[in-house]
PDB file of C-alpha atoms in Angstrom:
ATOM      1  CA  MET A 278      -0.219  -0.318   0.244  1.00  0.00           C
ATOM      2  CA  THR A 279       1.294   3.217  -0.709  1.00  0.00           C
ATOM      3  CA  THR A 280       0.740   6.979  -0.371  1.00  0.00           C
ATOM      4  CA  PRO A 281      -0.895   8.661  -3.198  1.00  0.00           C
ATOM      5  CA  GLN A 282       1.172  10.779  -5.697  1.00  0.00           C
ATOM      6  CA  TYR A 283      -1.144  13.558  -5.022  1.00  0.00           C
ATOM      7  CA  ASP A 284      -2.650  16.044  -3.104  1.00  0.00           C
ATOM      8  CA  LEU A 285      -6.925  14.080  -3.856  1.00  0.00           C
ATOM      9  CA  SER A 286      -8.284  16.215  -1.687  1.00  0.00           C
ATOM     10  CA  HIS A 287      -8.081  18.797  -4.253  1.00  0.00           C
ATOM     11  CA  THR A 288     -10.578  17.023  -5.890  1.00  0.00           C
ATOM     12  CA  LEU A 289     -13.525  18.168  -3.510  1.00  0.00           C
ATOM     13  CA  PRO A 290     -15.241  22.097  -3.566  1.00  0.00           C
ATOM     14  CA  PRO A 291     -15.489  23.495  -0.395  1.00  0.00           C
ATOM     15  CA  HIS A 292     -19.226  24.238  -0.885  1.00  0.00           C
ATOM     16  CA  THR A 293     -19.196  21.004  -0.907  1.00  0.00           C
ATOM     17  CA  LEU A 294     -17.929  19.267   1.884  1.00  0.00           C
ATOM     18  CA  THR A 295     -19.433  22.178   3.792  1.00  0.00           C
ATOM     19  CA  ARG A 296     -22.675  20.967   2.635  1.00  0.00           C
ATOM     20  CA  LEU A 297     -22.332  17.128   3.015  1.00  0.00           C
ATOM     21  CA  ALA A 298     -21.529  17.373   7.144  1.00  0.00           C
ATOM     22  CA  ARG A 299     -24.080  19.840   7.805  1.00  0.00           C
ATOM     23  CA  GLU A 300     -26.141  17.574   6.602  1.00  0.00           C
ATOM     24  CA  TRP A 301     -24.539  14.763   8.391  1.00  0.00           C
ATOM     25  CA  LEU A 302     -24.729  16.779  11.103  1.00  0.00           C
ATOM     26  CA  ALA A 303     -28.860  17.568  11.060  1.00  0.00           C
ATOM     27  CA  GLU A 304     -29.309  13.835  10.363  1.00  0.00           C
ATOM     28  CA  ASP A 305     -27.427  13.538  13.293  1.00  0.00           C
ATOM     29  CA  THR A 306     -29.389  16.215  15.868  1.00  0.00           C
ATOM     30  CA  PRO A 307     -32.128  17.684  14.312  1.00  0.00           C
ATOM     31  CA  ASN A 308     -33.379  19.411  17.375  1.00  0.00           C
ATOM     32  CA  PHE A 309     -32.031  19.383  20.901  1.00  0.00           C
ATOM     33  CA  ASP A 310     -28.920  17.704  22.267  1.00  0.00           C
ATOM     34  CA  PRO A 311     -29.614  16.446  25.957  1.00  0.00           C
ATOM     35  CA  ALA A 312     -26.640  14.956  25.882  1.00  0.00           C
ATOM     36  CA  GLY A 313     -24.286  18.652  25.650  1.00  0.00           C
ATOM     37  CA  LEU A 314     -25.267  19.697  28.453  1.00  0.00           C
ATOM     38  CA  CYS A 315     -23.521  17.366  30.881  1.00  0.00           C
ATOM     39  CA  VAL A 316     -20.326  17.772  29.334  1.00  0.00           C
ATOM     40  CA  GLY A 317     -20.822  21.424  28.478  1.00  0.00           C
ATOM     41  CA  SER A 318     -18.304  24.013  26.304  1.00  0.00           C
ATOM     42  CA  HIS A 319     -14.969  23.671  28.026  1.00  0.00           C
ATOM     43  CA  GLU A 320     -11.858  23.243  25.766  1.00  0.00           C
ATOM     44  CA  VAL A 321     -10.812  18.627  24.991  1.00  0.00           C
ATOM     45  CA  GLU A 322      -9.401  16.580  23.626  1.00  0.00           C
ATOM     46  CA  ALA A 323     -10.056  13.672  22.190  1.00  0.00           C
ATOM     47  CA  ARG A 324      -8.013  11.020  20.220  1.00  0.00           C
ATOM     48  CA  LEU A 325      -8.477   9.070  16.954  1.00  0.00           C
ATOM     49  CA  LEU A 326      -8.030   5.404  17.277  1.00  0.00           C
ATOM     50  CA  CYS A 327      -7.594   3.347  14.758  1.00  0.00           C
ATOM     51  CA  LYS A 328      -7.477  -0.852  15.712  1.00  0.00           C
ATOM     52  CA  THR A 329      -7.936  -2.330  11.982  1.00  0.00           C
ATOM     53  CA  PRO A 330      -4.190  -3.117  11.668  1.00  0.00           C
ATOM     54  CA  CYS A 331      -2.929  -3.707   8.465  1.00  0.00           C
ATOM     55  CA  SER A 332      -5.566  -0.588   7.009  1.00  0.00           C
ATOM     56  CA  MET A 333      -5.209   2.682   4.732  1.00  0.00           C
ATOM     57  CA  LEU A 334      -6.445   5.896   5.597  1.00  0.00           C
ATOM     58  CA  ALA A 335      -9.215   7.465   3.263  1.00  0.00           C
ATOM     59  CA  GLY A 336     -11.422  10.386   3.877  1.00  0.00           C
ATOM     60  CA  ARG A 337      -9.625  13.199   6.537  1.00  0.00           C
ATOM     61  CA  PRO A 338     -11.418  15.971   3.824  1.00  0.00           C
ATOM     62  CA  PHE A 339     -14.802  14.398   5.040  1.00  0.00           C
ATOM     63  CA  PHE A 340     -13.985  13.656   8.714  1.00  0.00           C
ATOM     64  CA  THR A 341     -11.853  18.045   8.773  1.00  0.00           C
ATOM     65  CA  ALA A 342     -14.669  18.933   7.774  1.00  0.00           C
ATOM     66  CA  VAL A 343     -17.776  17.960  10.181  1.00  0.00           C
ATOM     67  CA  PHE A 344     -14.868  19.581  12.613  1.00  0.00           C
ATOM     68  CA  THR A 345     -15.086  22.462  10.671  1.00  0.00           C
ATOM     69  CA  GLU A 346     -18.408  22.864  11.358  1.00  0.00           C
ATOM     70  CA  LEU A 347     -18.342  22.861  14.655  1.00  0.00           C
ATOM     71  CA  SER A 348     -15.357  25.001  15.709  1.00  0.00           C
ATOM     72  CA  CYS A 349     -12.771  21.801  16.700  1.00  0.00           C
ATOM     73  CA  THR A 350      -9.305  22.057  14.619  1.00  0.00           C
ATOM     74  CA  VAL A 351      -7.950  18.328  13.829  1.00  0.00           C
ATOM     75  CA  GLU A 352      -3.656  17.408  13.723  1.00  0.00           C
ATOM     76  CA  TRP A 353      -3.137  14.478  11.730  1.00  0.00           C
ATOM     77  CA  ALA A 354      -1.077  11.863  12.108  1.00  0.00           C
ATOM     78  CA  HIS A 355      -0.593  10.486   8.863  1.00  0.00           C
ATOM     79  CA  LYS A 356      -1.203  11.134   5.404  1.00  0.00           C
ATOM     80  CA  GLU A 357      -4.141  10.340   2.717  1.00  0.00           C
ATOM     81  CA  GLY A 358      -2.997   6.854   2.213  1.00  0.00           C
ATOM     82  CA  ALA A 359      -1.225   5.843   4.301  1.00  0.00           C
ATOM     83  CA  GLN A 360      -0.932   2.715   6.278  1.00  0.00           C
ATOM     84  CA  LEU A 361      -2.036   2.216   9.427  1.00  0.00           C
ATOM     85  CA  GLY A 362      -0.567  -0.820  12.227  1.00  0.00           C
ATOM     86  CA  PRO A 363       1.714  -3.294  12.494  1.00  0.00           C
ATOM     87  CA  ASP A 364       0.388  -2.785  16.246  1.00  0.00           C
ATOM     88  CA  ALA A 365      -3.027  -3.097  17.671  1.00  0.00           C
ATOM     89  CA  VAL A 366      -3.774   0.743  17.916  1.00  0.00           C
ATOM     90  CA  ALA A 367      -2.824   3.048  16.314  1.00  0.00           C
ATOM     91  CA  GLN A 368      -3.298   7.210  16.841  1.00  0.00           C
ATOM     92  CA  THR A 369      -3.823   8.446  14.045  1.00  0.00           C
ATOM     93  CA  ALA A 370      -4.676  12.308  14.886  1.00  0.00           C
ATOM     94  CA  VAL A 371      -6.122  14.312  17.651  1.00  0.00           C
ATOM     95  CA  VAL A 372      -9.284  16.696  17.554  1.00  0.00           C
ATOM     96  CA  ARG A 373      -9.147  19.588  20.226  1.00  0.00           C
ATOM     97  CA  GLY A 374     -12.576  21.970  20.620  1.00  0.00           C
ATOM     98  CA  PRO A 375     -15.298  22.379  23.289  1.00  0.00           C
ATOM     99  CA  ALA A 376     -16.427  18.850  24.771  1.00  0.00           C
ATOM    100  CA  ARG A 377     -20.212  18.715  23.517  1.00  0.00           C
ATOM    101  CA  CYS A 378     -19.202  19.945  19.743  1.00  0.00           C
ATOM    102  CA  ILE A 379     -16.683  17.195  19.556  1.00  0.00           C
ATOM    103  CA  LEU A 380     -19.133  15.195  21.172  1.00  0.00           C
ATOM    104  CA  LEU A 381     -21.597  16.498  17.846  1.00  0.00           C
ATOM    105  CA  GLY A 382     -18.638  15.632  14.818  1.00  0.00           C
ATOM    106  CA  GLU A 383     -18.312  12.401  16.697  1.00  0.00           C
ATOM    107  CA  ARG A 384     -20.460   9.692  14.443  1.00  0.00           C
ATOM    108  CA  PRO A 385     -20.741  11.208  11.755  1.00  0.00           C
ATOM    109  CA  ALA A 386     -16.658  11.928  11.351  1.00  0.00           C
ATOM    110  CA  LEU A 387     -16.516   8.311  12.581  1.00  0.00           C
ATOM    111  CA  ASN A 388     -18.920   7.002  10.451  1.00  0.00           C
ATOM    112  CA  CYS A 389     -17.420   8.350   7.100  1.00  0.00           C
ATOM    113  CA  LEU A 390     -13.784   7.976   8.020  1.00  0.00           C
ATOM    114  CA  ALA A 391     -14.740   4.197   8.459  1.00  0.00           C
ATOM    115  CA  ARG A 392     -16.164   4.228   5.415  1.00  0.00           C
ATOM    116  CA  ALA A 393     -13.717   5.204   3.485  1.00  0.00           C
ATOM    117  CA  SER A 394     -11.108   3.263   4.437  1.00  0.00           C
ATOM    118  CA  GLY A 395     -12.918   0.402   3.534  1.00  0.00           C
ATOM    119  CA  ILE A 396     -13.022   1.027   0.600  1.00  0.00           C
ATOM    120  CA  ALA A 397      -9.952   2.582  -0.128  1.00  0.00           C
ATOM    121  CA  THR A 398      -8.502  -0.655   2.075  1.00  0.00           C
ATOM    122  CA  ARG A 399      -9.920  -3.377  -0.416  1.00  0.00           C
ATOM    123  CA  CYS A 400      -9.063  -0.793  -3.737  1.00  0.00           C
ATOM    124  CA  SER A 401      -5.350  -0.954  -2.556  1.00  0.00           C
ATOM    125  CA  GLN A 402      -5.346  -4.195  -1.612  1.00  0.00           C
ATOM    126  CA  LEU A 403      -7.281  -5.091  -5.799  1.00  0.00           C
ATOM    127  CA  GLN A 404      -4.753  -2.921  -7.113  1.00  0.00           C
ATOM    128  CA  SER A 405      -1.605  -5.160  -6.124  1.00  0.00           C
ATOM    129  CA  ILE A 406      -3.757  -8.218  -7.067  1.00  0.00           C
ATOM    130  CA  ALA A 407      -3.151  -6.763 -11.011  1.00  0.00           C
ATOM    131  CA  ARG A 408       0.160  -5.343 -10.672  1.00  0.00           C
ATOM    132  CA  GLU A 409       1.307  -8.421  -9.403  1.00  0.00           C
ATOM    133  CA  ALA A 410       0.076 -10.375 -12.125  1.00  0.00           C
ATOM    134  CA  GLY A 411       1.441  -7.518 -14.263  1.00  0.00           C
ATOM    135  CA  TRP A 412      -2.068  -6.660 -16.383  1.00  0.00           C
ATOM    136  CA  HIS A 413      -1.883  -3.148 -17.131  1.00  0.00           C
ATOM    137  CA  GLY A 414      -5.599  -2.592 -17.005  1.00  0.00           C
ATOM    138  CA  HIS A 415      -7.971  -0.657 -15.191  1.00  0.00           C
ATOM    139  CA  VAL A 416      -9.798  -2.366 -11.454  1.00  0.00           C
ATOM    140  CA  ALA A 417     -12.813   0.379 -11.648  1.00  0.00           C
ATOM    141  CA  GLY A 418     -16.269   0.626  -9.101  1.00  0.00           C
ATOM    142  CA  THR A 419     -19.078   0.895 -10.210  1.00  0.00           C
ATOM    143  CA  ARG A 420     -22.912   3.388  -8.697  1.00  0.00           C
ATOM    144  CA  LYS A 421     -23.368   0.621  -6.797  1.00  0.00           C
ATOM    145  CA  THR A 422     -21.672   2.970  -3.297  1.00  0.00           C
ATOM    146  CA  THR A 423     -24.000   3.900  -1.131  1.00  0.00           C
ATOM    147  CA  PRO A 424     -27.563   6.365  -1.583  1.00  0.00           C
ATOM    148  CA  GLY A 425     -26.002  10.063   0.047  1.00  0.00           C
ATOM    149  CA  PHE A 426     -22.600   8.899  -0.028  1.00  0.00           C
ATOM    150  CA  ARG A 427     -21.822   8.545  -3.122  1.00  0.00           C
ATOM    151  CA  LEU A 428     -18.949  11.020  -3.289  1.00  0.00           C
ATOM    152  CA  VAL A 429     -17.437   9.474  -0.171  1.00  0.00           C
ATOM    153  CA  GLU A 430     -17.434   5.944  -1.592  1.00  0.00           C
ATOM    154  CA  LYS A 431     -15.748   6.894  -5.000  1.00  0.00           C
ATOM    155  CA  TYR A 432     -13.065   9.247  -3.322  1.00  0.00           C
ATOM    156  CA  ALA A 433     -12.062   6.221  -1.710  1.00  0.00           C
ATOM    157  CA  MET A 434     -11.897   4.140  -4.445  1.00  0.00           C
ATOM    158  CA  LEU A 435      -9.110   6.759  -5.870  1.00  0.00           C
ATOM    159  CA  VAL A 436      -7.530   6.899  -2.580  1.00  0.00           C
ATOM    160  CA  GLY A 437      -6.713   3.252  -3.044  1.00  0.00           C
ATOM    161  CA  GLY A 438      -4.869   3.863  -6.608  1.00  0.00           C
ATOM    162  CA  LEU A 439      -8.374   2.233  -8.491  1.00  0.00           C
ATOM    163  CA  SER A 440     -10.694   4.046 -10.932  1.00  0.00           C
ATOM    164  CA  MET A 441     -14.709   5.769 -10.273  1.00  0.00           C
ATOM    165  CA  GLN A 442     -15.776   4.450 -13.936  1.00  0.00           C
ATOM    166  CA  ARG A 443     -18.623   6.544 -13.515  1.00  0.00           C
ATOM    167  CA  GLN A 444     -19.494   8.828 -10.934  1.00  0.00           C
ATOM    168  CA  ASP A 445     -23.387   9.425 -11.847  1.00  0.00           C
ATOM    169  CA  LEU A 446     -25.941   8.601 -15.028  1.00  0.00           C
ATOM    170  CA  SER A 447     -24.694  12.336 -16.979  1.00  0.00           C
ATOM    171  CA  GLY A 448     -21.137  11.232 -16.308  1.00  0.00           C
ATOM    172  CA  MET A 449     -21.138   8.644 -19.708  1.00  0.00           C
ATOM    173  CA  VAL A 450     -23.572   7.244 -21.279  1.00  0.00           C
ATOM    174  CA  MET A 451     -23.767   2.961 -20.382  1.00  0.00           C
ATOM    175  CA  LEU A 452     -26.804   1.373 -22.004  1.00  0.00           C
ATOM    176  CA  LYS A 453     -27.432  -1.564 -20.502  1.00  0.00           C
ATOM    177  CA  ASP A 454     -30.321  -4.613 -21.618  1.00  0.00           C
ATOM    178  CA  ASN A 455     -33.324  -1.745 -20.519  1.00  0.00           C
ATOM    179  CA  HIS A 456     -32.272   0.848 -22.626  1.00  0.00           C
ATOM    180  CA  ILE A 457     -31.785  -2.095 -25.268  1.00  0.00           C
ATOM    181  CA  TRP A 458     -34.992  -3.928 -24.552  1.00  0.00           C
ATOM    182  CA  ALA A 459     -37.156  -0.486 -24.724  1.00  0.00           C
ATOM    183  CA  SER A 460     -35.775   0.763 -27.440  1.00  0.00           C
ATOM    184  CA  GLY A 461     -35.534  -2.261 -29.949  1.00  0.00           C
ATOM    185  CA  ASN A 462     -31.703  -2.873 -30.988  1.00  0.00           C
ATOM    186  CA  ILE A 463     -28.615  -2.040 -29.908  1.00  0.00           C
ATOM    187  CA  THR A 464     -28.410  -0.159 -33.371  1.00  0.00           C
ATOM    188  CA  GLN A 465     -31.154   2.570 -32.897  1.00  0.00           C
ATOM    189  CA  ALA A 466     -29.911   2.990 -28.903  1.00  0.00           C
ATOM    190  CA  VAL A 467     -26.323   4.134 -29.646  1.00  0.00           C
ATOM    191  CA  ARG A 468     -27.660   6.470 -32.296  1.00  0.00           C
ATOM    192  CA  ASP A 469     -30.194   7.616 -30.247  1.00  0.00           C
ATOM    193  CA  ALA A 470     -27.732   8.279 -27.033  1.00  0.00           C
ATOM    194  CA  ARG A 471     -24.926  10.242 -29.993  1.00  0.00           C
ATOM    195  CA  SER A 472     -28.041  12.176 -31.184  1.00  0.00           C
ATOM    196  CA  VAL A 473     -28.707  14.035 -27.727  1.00  0.00           C
ATOM    197  CA  CYS A 474     -24.967  12.890 -25.694  1.00  0.00           C
ATOM    198  CA  GLY A 475     -21.911  14.772 -28.686  1.00  0.00           C
ATOM    199  CA  PHE A 476     -18.611  13.894 -29.141  1.00  0.00           C
ATOM    200  CA  SER A 477     -17.669  14.860 -25.944  1.00  0.00           C
ATOM    201  CA  SER A 478     -19.489  11.476 -23.677  1.00  0.00           C
ATOM    202  CA  LYS A 479     -18.000   8.256 -24.471  1.00  0.00           C
ATOM    203  CA  ILE A 480     -21.173   5.411 -24.560  1.00  0.00           C
ATOM    204  CA  GLU A 481     -21.331   1.752 -23.277  1.00  0.00           C
ATOM    205  CA  VAL A 482     -23.129  -0.548 -24.146  1.00  0.00           C
ATOM    206  CA  GLU A 483     -24.010  -3.670 -22.582  1.00  0.00           C
ATOM    207  CA  CYS A 484     -23.905  -7.188 -24.330  1.00  0.00           C
ATOM    208  CA  GLY A 485     -24.557 -10.601 -23.548  1.00  0.00           C
ATOM    209  CA  SER A 486     -22.605 -12.427 -26.368  1.00  0.00           C
ATOM    210  CA  ARG A 487     -19.842 -10.986 -29.265  1.00  0.00           C
ATOM    211  CA  GLU A 488     -22.079 -11.365 -30.980  1.00  0.00           C
ATOM    212  CA  GLU A 489     -23.620  -7.990 -29.425  1.00  0.00           C
ATOM    213  CA  GLY A 490     -20.591  -6.818 -29.070  1.00  0.00           C
ATOM    214  CA  SER A 491     -20.197  -6.407 -32.334  1.00  0.00           C
ATOM    215  CA  GLU A 492     -22.824  -4.573 -33.074  1.00  0.00           C
ATOM    216  CA  ALA A 493     -22.024  -2.402 -30.862  1.00  0.00           C
ATOM    217  CA  ALA A 494     -18.687  -1.182 -31.517  1.00  0.00           C
ATOM    218  CA  THR A 495     -20.374  -1.005 -35.300  1.00  0.00           C
ATOM    219  CA  ALA A 496     -22.614   0.998 -34.128  1.00  0.00           C
ATOM    220  CA  GLY A 497     -20.285   3.745 -33.119  1.00  0.00           C
ATOM    221  CA  ALA A 498     -19.920   2.706 -28.989  1.00  0.00           C
ATOM    222  CA  ASP A 499     -16.379   3.657 -27.007  1.00  0.00           C
ATOM    223  CA  ILE A 500     -17.011   0.686 -24.740  1.00  0.00           C
ATOM    224  CA  VAL A 501     -18.246  -2.865 -25.206  1.00  0.00           C
ATOM    225  CA  MET A 502     -19.772  -4.168 -21.286  1.00  0.00           C
ATOM    226  CA  LEU A 503     -18.999  -7.876 -21.725  1.00  0.00           C
ATOM    227  CA  ASP A 504     -22.006  -8.892 -19.131  1.00  0.00           C
ATOM    228  CA  ASN A 505     -21.570 -12.080 -16.838  1.00  0.00           C
ATOM    229  CA  PHE A 506     -19.156 -13.642 -18.932  1.00  0.00           C
ATOM    230  CA  LYS A 507     -17.379 -16.641 -17.648  1.00  0.00           C
ATOM    231  CA  PRO A 508     -13.548 -16.505 -18.017  1.00  0.00           C
ATOM    232  CA  GLN A 509     -12.670 -18.134 -20.766  1.00  0.00           C
ATOM    233  CA  GLU A 510     -15.434 -17.124 -22.892  1.00  0.00           C
ATOM    234  CA  LEU A 511     -14.571 -13.324 -21.707  1.00  0.00           C
ATOM    235  CA  HIS A 512     -10.945 -14.023 -23.328  1.00  0.00           C
ATOM    236  CA  ALA A 513     -11.902 -15.918 -26.554  1.00  0.00           C
ATOM    237  CA  ALA A 514     -14.826 -13.218 -27.101  1.00  0.00           C
ATOM    238  CA  ALA A 515     -12.258 -10.421 -26.283  1.00  0.00           C
ATOM    239  CA  GLN A 516      -9.378 -10.797 -28.324  1.00  0.00           C
ATOM    240  CA  LEU A 517     -12.258 -11.577 -31.379  1.00  0.00           C
ATOM    241  CA  LEU A 518     -13.727  -7.651 -30.976  1.00  0.00           C
ATOM    242  CA  LYS A 519      -9.965  -6.069 -29.634  1.00  0.00           C
ATOM    243  CA  GLU A 520      -9.308  -8.484 -33.317  1.00  0.00           C
ATOM    244  CA  GLU A 521     -11.653  -6.851 -35.235  1.00  0.00           C
ATOM    245  CA  PHE A 522     -12.315  -3.370 -33.197  1.00  0.00           C
ATOM    246  CA  PRO A 523      -8.803  -2.841 -31.830  1.00  0.00           C
ATOM    247  CA  PHE A 524      -9.934   0.718 -30.525  1.00  0.00           C
ATOM    248  CA  VAL A 525     -12.319   0.549 -29.193  1.00  0.00           C
ATOM    249  CA  LEU A 526     -12.604  -0.713 -25.453  1.00  0.00           C
ATOM    250  CA  ILE A 527     -13.552  -4.015 -23.505  1.00  0.00           C
ATOM    251  CA  GLU A 528     -14.761  -3.498 -19.998  1.00  0.00           C
ATOM    252  CA  ALA A 529     -15.180  -7.406 -17.485  1.00  0.00           C
ATOM    253  CA  SER A 530     -17.954  -7.090 -15.566  1.00  0.00           C
ATOM    254  CA  GLY A 531     -21.050  -9.294 -13.521  1.00  0.00           C
ATOM    255  CA  GLY A 532     -20.048 -11.605 -11.079  1.00  0.00           C
ATOM    256  CA  VAL A 533     -16.220 -10.542 -10.315  1.00  0.00           C
ATOM    257  CA  THR A 534     -14.561 -11.038  -6.906  1.00  0.00           C
ATOM    258  CA  SER A 535     -12.053 -10.350  -5.584  1.00  0.00           C
ATOM    259  CA  ASP A 536     -11.069 -13.980  -4.965  1.00  0.00           C
ATOM    260  CA  SER A 537     -11.541 -14.324  -8.580  1.00  0.00           C
ATOM    261  CA  LEU A 538     -10.164 -11.282 -10.231  1.00  0.00           C
ATOM    262  CA  HIS A 539      -7.158 -12.532 -11.958  1.00  0.00           C
ATOM    263  CA  GLN A 540      -8.977 -14.682 -13.722  1.00  0.00           C
ATOM    264  CA  TYR A 541     -10.279 -12.095 -15.992  1.00  0.00           C
ATOM    265  CA  PHE A 542      -6.778 -10.423 -16.570  1.00  0.00           C
ATOM    266  CA  SER A 543      -6.014 -10.296 -20.330  1.00  0.00           C
ATOM    267  CA  PRO A 544      -4.705  -8.381 -22.335  1.00  0.00           C
ATOM    268  CA  HIS A 545      -7.868  -7.949 -24.542  1.00  0.00           C
ATOM    269  CA  VAL A 546      -9.920  -7.034 -21.305  1.00  0.00           C
ATOM    270  CA  ASP A 547      -8.553  -3.152 -20.842  1.00  0.00           C
ATOM    271  CA  ILE A 548     -10.584  -2.457 -18.000  1.00  0.00           C
ATOM    272  CA  ILE A 549     -13.068  -4.936 -15.077  1.00  0.00           C
ATOM    273  CA  SER A 550     -15.113  -3.499 -13.204  1.00  0.00           C
ATOM    274  CA  LEU A 551     -16.095  -4.549  -8.980  1.00  0.00           C
ATOM    275  CA  GLY A 552     -19.295  -4.327  -7.560  1.00  0.00           C
ATOM    276  CA  CYS A 553     -17.796  -6.030  -4.204  1.00  0.00           C
ATOM    277  CA  ILE A 554     -16.107  -2.744  -4.316  1.00  0.00           C
ATOM    278  CA  THR A 555     -18.363  -1.221  -2.064  1.00  0.00           C
ATOM    279  CA  GLN A 556     -21.261  -3.471  -1.132  1.00  0.00           C
ATOM    280  CA  GLY A 557     -20.423  -5.357   1.671  1.00  0.00           C
ATOM    281  CA  CYS A 558     -17.390  -3.999   1.389  1.00  0.00           C
ATOM    282  CA  PRO A 559     -15.691  -4.170   5.436  1.00  0.00           C
ATOM    283  CA  VAL A 560     -15.048  -1.068   7.041  1.00  0.00           C
ATOM    284  CA  VAL A 561     -12.149  -0.304   9.105  1.00  0.00           C
ATOM    285  CA  ASP A 562     -12.398   0.187  13.414  1.00  0.00           C
ATOM    286  CA  PHE A 563     -12.004   3.942  14.866  1.00  0.00           C
ATOM    287  CA  SER A 564     -12.627   5.580  17.826  1.00  0.00           C
ATOM    288  CA  LEU A 565     -12.491   8.816  19.833  1.00  0.00           C
ATOM    289  CA  LYS A 566     -11.661   8.802  23.326  1.00  0.00           C
ATOM    290  CA  VAL A 567     -11.872  12.435  24.923  1.00  0.00           C
ATOM    291  CA  GLN A 568      -8.971  12.572  27.526  1.00  0.00           C
ATOM    292  CA  LYS A 569      -9.358  13.231  30.869  1.00  0.00           C
ATOM    293  CA  PRO A 570      -7.541  16.247  32.215  1.00  0.00           C
ATOM    294  CA  VAL A 571      -4.838  14.768  34.245  1.00  0.00           C
ATOM    295  CA  ALA A 572      -4.807  14.682  38.246  1.00  0.00           C
ATOM    296  CA  PHE A 573      -2.174  16.183  40.023  1.00  0.00           C
ATOM    297  CA  PRO A 574      -1.478  15.966  43.784  1.00  0.00           C
ATOM    298  CA  ILE A 575      -2.433  18.877  46.381  1.00  0.00           C
ATOM    299  CA  ILE A 576       1.063  19.048  48.220  1.00  0.00           C
ATOM    300  CA  PHE A 577       0.473  20.773  50.897  1.00  0.00           C
ATOM    301  CA  GLN A 578       3.440  22.916  52.921  1.00  0.00           C
ATOM    302  CA  LEU A 579       3.544  21.969  56.621  1.00  0.00           C
ATOM    303  CA  LYS A 580       3.967  26.008  59.181  1.00  0.00           C
TER     304      LYS A 580
END
């Protein structure tokens, strides 16, 4: 696992981070905070601890945005994309601010960090599998993300070193089986889509056979997705399509897992997408512990 070369936080608009932080805080505390009365607003320090060894840290901008909204500060001990561990517990950051404000932000901030770090860790592991096998295509995520949390999860894919594929329906045209059935045929669907998306957007077509892939490429598709192919069938179909359409990208998708990923590597396959990057992905265990004030003994001077 390696730290990303670039500061990926620069891809996140500040106003978007602020909006998300406010939404998460409002969801968790829509009105009164009775427990806030117990702790008050005196300044405290809380330590962020990672309790999942050999995890990749991801989600720092979202964690920080939550506490910034609450007038707290965050001092990080590790860079984004750093590997945490191998110790059982690794101190990751220190949060300072009013006690009740730290506790207001605790759960929303930890949710972001745990989810993002879990996805980044899985992405890094998948990337390692591809590189160790000598395959130089793109391992990619999908739109199978948590509603309202897509930006966090897509960002985590970048930190983990994988491709995001398209971010949303506007990012690229993907014609799936339901689009084809509703429009009549692949050729008509591609032509209709191209008439509105113009030259600046790519068109991908989900295909269930080599023949459908050939029709899609002939109609002008930029990417042919071979969906739910068994590995050997995929290799044969991809090779034939590349020979006929050398500039068309070939994507393999459907049923690919971390354990079976290596079976889909091929010089004729450019992209392999996996829904398991986000679906069923383990989270990283973080906790935030407010530090108890140090009690100094009172020394009485006898007179």
